[in-house]
Amino acid sequence: RAKAEAARAAMGGSASLLPREALGEYQELTFLSKQEILLAYKRFSELLPKEERENACSARVPKSRILTLPELRANPFQHRICRVFSTSDDGDDSMSFEDFLDMLSAFSDSATPDVKSHYAFRIFDFDDDGTLDRKDLEKLVNCLTGQGEESRLSNAEMEQLIRNILEESDIDKDGTINLSEFQHVVSRSPDF
């Protein structure tokens, strides 16, 4: 009996495991395998203070902790990613376990190109208005080129690049890129 207790303690206590019925449901709702979901649960729990780990399923992890994940630490879109996947009512971009799973699922290798491009579009839509306009494209380019003086594009270069992007992508020529235009362009770029 003592051995079982010790083993449970080493695993982080039995209460911190994911309920079996939730596991099946998450498998159906995501592109993740059982192993990936369990690993996600472990990683999510570890972002919580020790006293909250027992109830990881109902806890929220603050954005500042989410940004410590190695996958996000160096991502130029880290703040937008938190904004897009967070269901927080407070607008603090904190994440529930389900938000966290949605994020991992969308970025997993098993996610469909449509799902990936849908989330990419939302991440690049900085003002959340449902289209990528010149301002969104400028922010997108700045995120990709870095904010440093030496890597920043000149106004003329930025203008030319945005003109090229719109020429390539803006099928209805309304000066913005909507989701279907974005998905059309992405579908022609297999390495996206």
Short mmCIF file of C-alpha atoms in Angstrom, two decimals:
data_model
loop_
_atom_site.label_atom_id
_atom_site.label_comp_id
_atom_site.label_asym_id
_atom_site.label_seq_id
_atom_site.Cartn_x
_atom_site.Cartn_y
_atom_site.Cartn_z
CA ARG A 1 0.00 0.00 0.00
CA ALA A 2 2.83 2.39 0.88
CA LYS A 3 4.37 1.64 -2.52
CA ALA A 4 1.14 2.58 -4.31
CA GLU A 5 0.94 5.81 -2.30
CA ALA A 6 4.53 6.68 -3.19
CA ALA A 7 3.93 5.92 -6.86
CA ARG A 8 0.83 8.12 -6.83
CA ALA A 9 2.71 10.94 -5.15
CA ALA A 10 5.46 10.67 -7.76
CA MET A 11 2.84 10.95 -10.50
CA GLY A 12 1.56 14.13 -8.90
CA GLY A 13 -1.31 12.47 -7.04
CA SER A 14 -4.20 10.63 -8.65
CA ALA A 15 -6.49 13.66 -8.41
CA SER A 16 -4.36 15.56 -10.90
CA LEU A 17 -5.05 13.05 -13.66
CA LEU A 18 -7.48 13.83 -16.45
CA PRO A 19 -10.92 12.17 -16.07
CA ARG A 20 -11.25 9.27 -18.52
CA GLU A 21 -14.50 10.54 -20.08
CA ALA A 22 -12.88 13.94 -20.71
CA LEU A 23 -9.96 12.25 -22.43
CA GLY A 24 -12.23 10.56 -25.00
CA GLU A 25 -14.09 13.78 -25.62
CA TYR A 26 -10.88 15.76 -26.15
CA GLN A 27 -9.68 13.12 -28.62
CA GLU A 28 -12.85 13.60 -30.67
CA LEU A 29 -12.69 17.41 -30.54
CA THR A 30 -8.99 17.86 -31.35
CA PHE A 31 -6.34 16.55 -33.73
CA LEU A 32 -4.40 15.17 -30.76
CA SER A 33 -3.74 11.58 -29.72
CA LYS A 34 -4.45 10.26 -26.22
CA GLN A 35 -0.72 10.52 -25.38
CA GLU A 36 -0.55 14.11 -26.64
CA ILE A 37 -3.60 15.11 -24.58
CA LEU A 38 -2.16 13.56 -21.43
CA LEU A 39 1.16 15.29 -22.04
CA ALA A 40 -0.69 18.58 -22.66
CA TYR A 41 -2.52 18.13 -19.36
CA LYS A 42 0.76 17.54 -17.54
CA ARG A 43 2.35 20.62 -19.15
CA PHE A 44 -0.71 22.77 -18.43
CA SER A 45 -0.77 21.60 -14.77
CA GLU A 46 2.89 22.49 -14.39
CA LEU A 47 2.12 26.09 -15.40
CA LEU A 48 -0.22 26.36 -12.39
CA PRO A 49 0.80 27.02 -8.78
CA LYS A 50 1.06 23.74 -6.83
CA GLU A 51 -2.17 24.33 -4.89
CA GLU A 52 -4.22 24.72 -8.09
CA ARG A 53 -2.91 21.62 -9.88
CA GLU A 54 -5.54 19.33 -8.36
CA ASN A 55 -8.22 21.22 -10.31
CA ALA A 56 -6.30 21.95 -13.48
CA CYS A 57 -9.44 21.27 -15.56
CA SER A 58 -11.20 24.29 -14.06
CA ALA A 59 -8.18 26.57 -13.58
CA ARG A 60 -6.92 29.37 -15.85
CA VAL A 61 -3.25 29.99 -16.55
CA PRO A 62 -2.25 33.67 -16.88
CA LYS A 63 -0.84 34.81 -20.21
CA SER A 64 2.55 35.55 -18.60
CA ARG A 65 2.90 31.83 -17.74
CA ILE A 66 1.70 30.66 -21.17
CA LEU A 67 4.40 32.84 -22.75
CA THR A 68 7.09 30.87 -20.86
CA LEU A 69 6.42 27.81 -23.06
CA PRO A 70 9.43 27.17 -25.31
CA GLU A 71 7.16 27.03 -28.40
CA LEU A 72 5.90 30.55 -27.75
CA ARG A 73 8.92 32.17 -26.14
CA ALA A 74 10.53 33.08 -29.46
CA ASN A 75 7.36 33.30 -31.56
CA PRO A 76 6.88 36.82 -32.98
CA PHE A 77 3.10 36.29 -32.78
CA GLN A 78 3.04 35.09 -29.15
CA HIS A 79 0.68 37.85 -27.95
CA ARG A 80 -1.73 37.35 -30.84
CA ILE A 81 -1.71 33.58 -30.31
CA CYS A 82 -2.75 34.06 -26.67
CA ARG A 83 -5.45 36.54 -27.72
CA VAL A 84 -6.91 34.24 -30.39
CA PHE A 85 -7.01 31.06 -28.30
CA SER A 86 -8.05 32.61 -24.97
CA THR A 87 -11.75 32.44 -24.05
CA SER A 88 -11.23 34.77 -21.08
CA ASP A 89 -14.11 37.17 -20.42
CA ASP A 90 -11.70 39.61 -18.78
CA GLY A 91 -9.66 40.14 -21.94
CA ASP A 92 -6.52 39.14 -20.01
CA ASP A 93 -5.67 36.40 -22.55
CA SER A 94 -5.42 33.76 -19.81
CA MET A 95 -6.09 30.17 -20.91
CA SER A 96 -8.21 27.32 -19.66
CA PHE A 97 -7.06 23.76 -20.29
CA GLU A 98 -9.49 23.60 -23.24
CA ASP A 99 -8.05 26.82 -24.71
CA PHE A 100 -4.58 25.31 -24.32
CA LEU A 101 -5.69 22.09 -26.06
CA ASP A 102 -7.28 24.08 -28.91
CA MET A 103 -4.00 25.90 -29.40
CA LEU A 104 -1.90 22.71 -29.41
CA SER A 105 -4.42 21.02 -31.70
CA ALA A 106 -4.38 23.84 -34.27
CA PHE A 107 -0.57 23.79 -34.37
CA SER A 108 -0.25 20.00 -34.41
CA ASP A 109 0.97 18.20 -37.51
CA SER A 110 -2.39 16.41 -37.74
CA ALA A 111 -4.46 19.61 -38.05
CA THR A 112 -5.93 20.13 -41.52
CA PRO A 113 -4.58 22.93 -43.74
CA ASP A 114 -8.00 24.64 -43.47
CA VAL A 115 -7.85 24.71 -39.68
CA LYS A 116 -4.25 25.94 -39.70
CA SER A 117 -5.00 28.72 -42.19
CA HIS A 118 -8.16 29.75 -40.32
CA TYR A 119 -6.17 30.29 -37.11
CA ALA A 120 -3.25 31.91 -38.95
CA PHE A 121 -5.72 34.38 -40.47
CA ARG A 122 -7.17 35.20 -37.04
CA ILE A 123 -3.66 35.65 -35.59
CA PHE A 124 -2.67 38.01 -38.43
CA ASP A 125 -5.93 39.99 -38.11
CA PHE A 126 -4.47 42.29 -35.46
CA ASP A 127 -7.55 44.49 -35.10
CA ASP A 128 -9.95 41.50 -35.07
CA ASP A 129 -12.19 42.97 -37.77
CA GLY A 130 -12.37 39.88 -39.99
CA THR A 131 -10.11 41.18 -42.77
CA LEU A 132 -6.41 41.74 -43.27
CA ASP A 133 -6.05 45.40 -44.23
CA ARG A 134 -2.91 47.48 -44.85
CA LYS A 135 -2.38 48.07 -41.11
CA ASP A 136 -2.62 44.33 -40.34
CA LEU A 137 -0.20 43.56 -43.17
CA GLU A 138 2.26 46.17 -41.94
CA LYS A 139 2.18 44.69 -38.42
CA LEU A 140 2.53 41.21 -39.87
CA VAL A 141 5.62 42.22 -41.86
CA ASN A 142 7.11 43.98 -38.80
CA CYS A 143 6.58 40.84 -36.70
CA LEU A 144 8.30 38.72 -39.32
CA THR A 145 11.25 41.04 -39.97
CA GLY A 146 11.80 41.95 -36.32
CA GLN A 147 11.54 45.37 -34.77
CA GLY A 148 15.27 46.14 -34.85
CA GLU A 149 16.52 49.22 -36.72
CA GLU A 150 18.75 47.20 -39.05
CA SER A 151 16.01 44.75 -40.05
CA ARG A 152 13.15 47.23 -40.39
CA LEU A 153 11.90 47.96 -43.91
CA SER A 154 11.89 51.51 -45.23
CA ASN A 155 8.49 53.08 -45.89
CA ALA A 156 8.98 52.60 -49.64
CA GLU A 157 9.93 48.93 -49.21
CA MET A 158 6.95 48.35 -46.90
CA GLU A 159 4.59 50.06 -49.35
CA GLN A 160 5.92 47.95 -52.26
CA LEU A 161 5.65 44.73 -50.25
CA ILE A 162 2.07 45.45 -49.15
CA ARG A 163 1.15 46.32 -52.74
CA ASN A 164 2.63 42.98 -53.88
CA ILE A 165 0.78 41.03 -51.17
CA LEU A 166 -2.54 42.66 -52.09
CA GLU A 167 -1.92 42.15 -55.81
CA GLU A 168 -1.27 38.47 -55.18
CA SER A 169 -4.11 37.87 -52.70
CA ASP A 170 -6.89 40.46 -52.96
CA ILE A 171 -9.08 38.69 -55.52
CA ASP A 172 -12.09 41.04 -55.27
CA LYS A 173 -9.78 44.10 -55.28
CA ASP A 174 -11.40 45.74 -52.22
CA GLY A 175 -8.02 46.60 -50.66
CA THR A 176 -8.23 43.92 -47.96
CA ILE A 177 -7.75 40.16 -47.75
CA ASN A 178 -10.68 38.15 -46.39
CA LEU A 179 -10.50 34.60 -45.03
CA SER A 180 -11.37 32.86 -48.30
CA GLU A 181 -8.81 34.93 -50.23
CA PHE A 182 -6.21 34.11 -47.57
CA GLN A 183 -7.05 30.40 -47.69
CA HIS A 184 -6.85 30.46 -51.50
CA VAL A 185 -3.32 31.89 -51.39
CA VAL A 186 -2.25 29.50 -48.63
CA SER A 187 -3.61 26.48 -50.55
CA ARG A 188 -1.19 27.36 -53.35
CA SER A 189 1.78 27.47 -50.93
CA PRO A 190 2.27 23.88 -49.75
CA ASP A 191 5.08 24.87 -47.38
CA PHE A 192 2.83 27.31 -45.48
#
